[in-house]
Short mmCIF file of C-alpha atoms in Angstrom, two decimals:
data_model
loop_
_atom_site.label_atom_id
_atom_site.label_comp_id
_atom_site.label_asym_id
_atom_site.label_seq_id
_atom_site.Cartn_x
_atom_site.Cartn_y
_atom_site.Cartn_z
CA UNK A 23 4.13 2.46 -16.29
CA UNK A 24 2.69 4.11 -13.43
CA UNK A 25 -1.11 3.47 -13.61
CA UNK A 26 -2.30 5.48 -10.48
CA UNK A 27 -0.86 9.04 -10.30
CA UNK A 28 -0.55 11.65 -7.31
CA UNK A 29 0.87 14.60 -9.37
CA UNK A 30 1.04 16.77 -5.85
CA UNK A 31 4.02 15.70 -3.99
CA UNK A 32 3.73 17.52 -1.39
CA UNK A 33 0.93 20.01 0.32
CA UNK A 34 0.57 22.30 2.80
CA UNK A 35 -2.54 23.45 4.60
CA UNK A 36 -3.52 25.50 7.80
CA UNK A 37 -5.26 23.74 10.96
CA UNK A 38 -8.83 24.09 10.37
CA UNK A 39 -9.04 24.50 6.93
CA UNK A 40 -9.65 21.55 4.28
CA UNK A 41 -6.70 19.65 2.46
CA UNK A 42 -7.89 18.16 -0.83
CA UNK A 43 -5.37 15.56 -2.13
CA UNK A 44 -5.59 14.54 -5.38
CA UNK A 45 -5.12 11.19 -7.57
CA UNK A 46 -5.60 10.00 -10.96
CA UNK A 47 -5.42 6.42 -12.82
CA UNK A 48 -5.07 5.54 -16.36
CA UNK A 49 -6.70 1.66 -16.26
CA UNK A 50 -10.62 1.72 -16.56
CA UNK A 51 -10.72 -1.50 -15.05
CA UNK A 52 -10.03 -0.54 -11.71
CA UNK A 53 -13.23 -0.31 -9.94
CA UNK A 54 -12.37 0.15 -6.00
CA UNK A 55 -10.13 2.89 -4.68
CA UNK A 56 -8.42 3.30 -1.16
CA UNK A 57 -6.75 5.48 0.69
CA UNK A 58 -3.99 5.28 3.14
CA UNK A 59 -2.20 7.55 5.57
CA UNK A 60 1.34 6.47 6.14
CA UNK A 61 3.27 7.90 8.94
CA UNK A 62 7.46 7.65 9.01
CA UNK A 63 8.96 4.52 10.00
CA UNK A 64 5.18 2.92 10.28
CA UNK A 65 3.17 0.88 7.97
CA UNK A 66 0.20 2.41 5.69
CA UNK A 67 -3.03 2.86 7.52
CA UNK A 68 -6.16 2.51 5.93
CA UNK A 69 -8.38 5.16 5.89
CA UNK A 70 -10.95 4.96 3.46
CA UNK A 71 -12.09 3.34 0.19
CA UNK A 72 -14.93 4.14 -2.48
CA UNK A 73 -16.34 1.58 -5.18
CA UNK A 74 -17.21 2.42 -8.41
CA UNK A 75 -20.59 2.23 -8.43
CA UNK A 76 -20.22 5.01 -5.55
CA UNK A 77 -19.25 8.83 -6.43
CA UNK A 78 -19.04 10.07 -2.96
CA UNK A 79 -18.22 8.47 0.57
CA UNK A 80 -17.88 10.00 3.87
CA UNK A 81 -16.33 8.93 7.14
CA UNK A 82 -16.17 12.15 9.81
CA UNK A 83 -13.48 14.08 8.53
CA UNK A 84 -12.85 12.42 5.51
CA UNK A 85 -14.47 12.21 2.59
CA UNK A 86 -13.22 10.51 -0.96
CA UNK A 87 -14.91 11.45 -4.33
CA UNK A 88 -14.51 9.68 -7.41
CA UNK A 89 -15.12 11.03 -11.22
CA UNK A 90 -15.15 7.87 -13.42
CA UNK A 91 -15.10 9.69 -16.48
CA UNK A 92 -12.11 11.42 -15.70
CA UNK A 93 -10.62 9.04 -13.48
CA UNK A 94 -9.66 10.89 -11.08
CA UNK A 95 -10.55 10.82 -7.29
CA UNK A 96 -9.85 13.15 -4.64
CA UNK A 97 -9.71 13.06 -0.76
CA UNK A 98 -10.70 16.03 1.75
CA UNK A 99 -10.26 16.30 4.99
CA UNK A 100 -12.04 18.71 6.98
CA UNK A 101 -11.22 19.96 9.09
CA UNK A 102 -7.35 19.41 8.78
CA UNK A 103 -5.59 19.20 12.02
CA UNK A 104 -1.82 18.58 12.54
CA UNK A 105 -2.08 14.86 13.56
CA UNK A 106 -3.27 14.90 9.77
CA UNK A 107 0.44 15.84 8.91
CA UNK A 108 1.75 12.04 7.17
CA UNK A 109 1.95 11.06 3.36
CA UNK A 110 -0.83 9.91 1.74
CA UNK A 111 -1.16 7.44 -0.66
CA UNK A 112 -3.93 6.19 -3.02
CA UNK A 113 -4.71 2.74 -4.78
CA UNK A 114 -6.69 1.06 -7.12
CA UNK A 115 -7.35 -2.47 -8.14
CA UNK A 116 -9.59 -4.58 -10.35
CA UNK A 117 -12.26 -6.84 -10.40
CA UNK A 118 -9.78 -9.39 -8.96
CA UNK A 119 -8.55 -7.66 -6.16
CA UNK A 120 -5.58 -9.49 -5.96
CA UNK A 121 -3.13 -6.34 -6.99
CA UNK A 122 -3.23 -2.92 -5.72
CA UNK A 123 -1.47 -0.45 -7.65
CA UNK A 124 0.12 2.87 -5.26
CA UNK A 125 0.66 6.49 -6.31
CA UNK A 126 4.03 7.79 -5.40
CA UNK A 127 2.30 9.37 -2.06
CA UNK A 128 1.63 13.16 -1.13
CA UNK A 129 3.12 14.72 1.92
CA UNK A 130 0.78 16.71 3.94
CA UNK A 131 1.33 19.08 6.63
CA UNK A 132 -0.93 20.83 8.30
CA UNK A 133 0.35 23.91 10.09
CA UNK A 134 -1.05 25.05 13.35
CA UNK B 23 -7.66 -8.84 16.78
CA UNK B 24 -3.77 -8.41 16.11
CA UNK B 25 -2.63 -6.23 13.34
CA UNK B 26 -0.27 -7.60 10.79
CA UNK B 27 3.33 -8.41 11.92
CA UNK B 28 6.54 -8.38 10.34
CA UNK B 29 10.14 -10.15 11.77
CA UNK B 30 12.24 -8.29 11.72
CA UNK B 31 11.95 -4.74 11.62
CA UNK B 32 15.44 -3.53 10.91
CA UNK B 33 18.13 -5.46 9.45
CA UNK B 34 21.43 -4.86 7.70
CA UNK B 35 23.13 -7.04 5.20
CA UNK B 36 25.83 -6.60 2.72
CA UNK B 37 26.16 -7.00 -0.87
CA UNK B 38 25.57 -10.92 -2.78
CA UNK B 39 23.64 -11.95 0.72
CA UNK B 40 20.25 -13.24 0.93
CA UNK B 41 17.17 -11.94 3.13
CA UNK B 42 14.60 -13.50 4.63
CA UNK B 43 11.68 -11.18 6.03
CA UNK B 44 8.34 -12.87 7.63
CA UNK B 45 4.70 -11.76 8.16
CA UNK B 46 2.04 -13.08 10.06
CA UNK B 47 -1.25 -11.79 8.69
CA UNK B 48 -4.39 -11.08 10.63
CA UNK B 49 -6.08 -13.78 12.12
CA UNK B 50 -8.64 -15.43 9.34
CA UNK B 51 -6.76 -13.60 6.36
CA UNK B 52 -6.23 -16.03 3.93
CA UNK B 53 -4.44 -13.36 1.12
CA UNK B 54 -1.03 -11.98 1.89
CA UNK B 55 0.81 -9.42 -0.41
CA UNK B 56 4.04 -8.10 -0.51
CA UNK B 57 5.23 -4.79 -2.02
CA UNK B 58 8.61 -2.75 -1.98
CA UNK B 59 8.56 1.13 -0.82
CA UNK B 60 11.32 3.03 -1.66
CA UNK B 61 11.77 6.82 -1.83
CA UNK B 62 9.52 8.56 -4.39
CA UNK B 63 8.57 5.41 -5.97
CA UNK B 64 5.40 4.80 -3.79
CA UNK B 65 4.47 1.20 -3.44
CA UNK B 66 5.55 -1.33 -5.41
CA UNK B 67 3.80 -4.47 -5.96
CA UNK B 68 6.04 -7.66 -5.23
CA UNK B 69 3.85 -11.09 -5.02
CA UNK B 70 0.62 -11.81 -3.96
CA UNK B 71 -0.49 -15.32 -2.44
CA UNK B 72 -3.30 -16.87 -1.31
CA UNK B 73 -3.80 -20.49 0.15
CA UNK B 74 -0.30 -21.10 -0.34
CA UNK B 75 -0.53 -20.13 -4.15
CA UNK B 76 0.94 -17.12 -5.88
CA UNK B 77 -1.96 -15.68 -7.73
CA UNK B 78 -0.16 -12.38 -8.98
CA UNK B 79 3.35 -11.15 -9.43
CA UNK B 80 4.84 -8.08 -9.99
CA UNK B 81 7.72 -6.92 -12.17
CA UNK B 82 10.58 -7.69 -10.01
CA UNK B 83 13.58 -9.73 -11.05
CA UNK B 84 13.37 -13.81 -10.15
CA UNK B 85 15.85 -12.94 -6.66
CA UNK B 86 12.73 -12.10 -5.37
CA UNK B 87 10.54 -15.26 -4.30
CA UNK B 88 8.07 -15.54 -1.70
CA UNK B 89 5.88 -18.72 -0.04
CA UNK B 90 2.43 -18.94 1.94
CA UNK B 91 2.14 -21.25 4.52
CA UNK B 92 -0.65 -23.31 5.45
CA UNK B 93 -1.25 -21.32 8.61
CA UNK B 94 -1.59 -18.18 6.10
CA UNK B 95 1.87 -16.96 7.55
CA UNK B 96 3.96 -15.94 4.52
CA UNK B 97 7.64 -15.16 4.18
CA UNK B 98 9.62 -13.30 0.94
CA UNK B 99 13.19 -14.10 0.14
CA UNK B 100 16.00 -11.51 -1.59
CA UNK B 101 18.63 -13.22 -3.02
CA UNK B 102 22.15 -11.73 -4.17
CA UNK B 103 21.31 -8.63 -2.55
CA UNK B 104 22.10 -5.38 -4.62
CA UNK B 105 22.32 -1.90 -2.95
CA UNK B 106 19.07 -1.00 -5.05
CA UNK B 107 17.31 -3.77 -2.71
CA UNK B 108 17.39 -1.30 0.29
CA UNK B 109 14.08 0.16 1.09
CA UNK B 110 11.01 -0.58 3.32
CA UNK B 111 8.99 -4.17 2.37
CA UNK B 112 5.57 -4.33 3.59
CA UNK B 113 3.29 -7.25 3.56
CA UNK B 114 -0.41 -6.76 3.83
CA UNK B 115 -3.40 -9.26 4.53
CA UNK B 116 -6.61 -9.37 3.41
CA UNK B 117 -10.11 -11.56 3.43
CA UNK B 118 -10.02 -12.23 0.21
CA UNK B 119 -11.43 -15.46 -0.24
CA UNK B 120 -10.74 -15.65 -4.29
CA UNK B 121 -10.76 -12.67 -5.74
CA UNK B 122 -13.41 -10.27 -5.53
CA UNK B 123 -13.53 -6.62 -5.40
CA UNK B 124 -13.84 -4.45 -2.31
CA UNK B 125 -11.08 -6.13 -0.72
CA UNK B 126 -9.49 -3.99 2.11
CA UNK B 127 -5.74 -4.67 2.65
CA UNK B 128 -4.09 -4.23 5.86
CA UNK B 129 -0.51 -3.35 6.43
CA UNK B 130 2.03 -4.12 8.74
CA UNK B 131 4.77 -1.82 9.66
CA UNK B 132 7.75 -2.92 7.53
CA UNK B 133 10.89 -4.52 7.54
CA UNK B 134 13.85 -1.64 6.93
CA UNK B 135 16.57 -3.30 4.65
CA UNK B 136 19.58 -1.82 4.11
CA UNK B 137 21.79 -3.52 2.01
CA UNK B 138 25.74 -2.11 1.88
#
């Protein structure tokens, strides 16, 4: 059962305009959420992360809100440029934080 | 600091063999983690271990087994290799230092196994 969901596979956005990828869990336990930028053939980068207690958190281009209630969390990047072209993938994990659990990834592309 | 690394990056093996794939997590991680990528299935969680114990598993048949090291290097072992076994296995390292929140894991670039 998948417990974090990216429903978007795939996205496409001009340069200089904002890409808004979106992700959604089922398990109300998980209380910190990442995000990671995967390019082909490389390993997933980290890029940001938000805790619970948080609803908002900003790092230059990106920013990652999270809606408890709905559980569902979303990360913009503004302004997109093409280097921003990769898949992105979100995770979650519990108060252990022993086990992440992935979306399936969306594929961004940012079109000069 | 160096980044997590994984021996080796590509291999090839055929059908009923077993696999051995290595990671060397960041200096002063104690928590290594394994999961399986494969196409459209995202990331799937394999083992976790820290201080040479497993402390989570996921669901993955018993030809997948992995071991920690005292040195916090970690290895993961395929047996009886099926073709379903080829994808990209990434281990990742974190501080963890017994489970708390906020932990930050930190990939390394794969091991490609195809299996034929």
């Amino acid at each position: 059962d998948q417990q974090v969901k990216q429903n978007s596979p795939s996205l496409s956005v001009q340069e200089g305009r904002i890409s808004i990828l979106n992700c959604d869990y089922t398990n109300s336990m998980f209380d910190y959420f990442l995000w990671y930028k995967k390019y082909p053939a490389e390993g997933p980068t980290f890029l940001i992360s938000i805790s619970s207690i948080k609803d908002k958190n900003e790092d230059g281009r990106f920013t990652v809100f999270l809606n408890k209630s709905a559980k569902h969390l979303s990360l913009h990047i503004v302004p997109s440029q093409p280097g921003d072209s990769a898949v992105y993938f979100c995770a979650a994990s519990a108060q252990d934080g022993n086990q992440f659990y992935f979306g399936t990834g969306t594929s961004l592309t940012v079109i000069p | 600091k160096a980044g997590v690394t994984q021996t080796p990056r590509y291999l090839i093996k055929t059908r009923g063999q077993q696999v051995t794939l290595s990671c060397s997590p960041i200096s002063g991680h104690r928590s290594v983690s394994w999961y399986q990528q494969t196409p459209g299935q995202g990331l799937q969680f394999l083992f976790e271990y820290f201080s040479e114990t497993q402390r989570n598993k996921g669901n993955f048949p018993g030809r997948f087994s992995g071991r920690q090291f005292s040195n916090s290097r970690s290895e993961m072992n395929v047996s009886t290799l099926e073709l379903g076994d080829s994808a990209l296995y990434l281990c990742a390292s974190s501080a963890s230092t017994g489970g708390t929140a906020g932990n930050t894991i930190y990939f390394g670039e794969g091991s490609w196994l195809t299996v034929v």
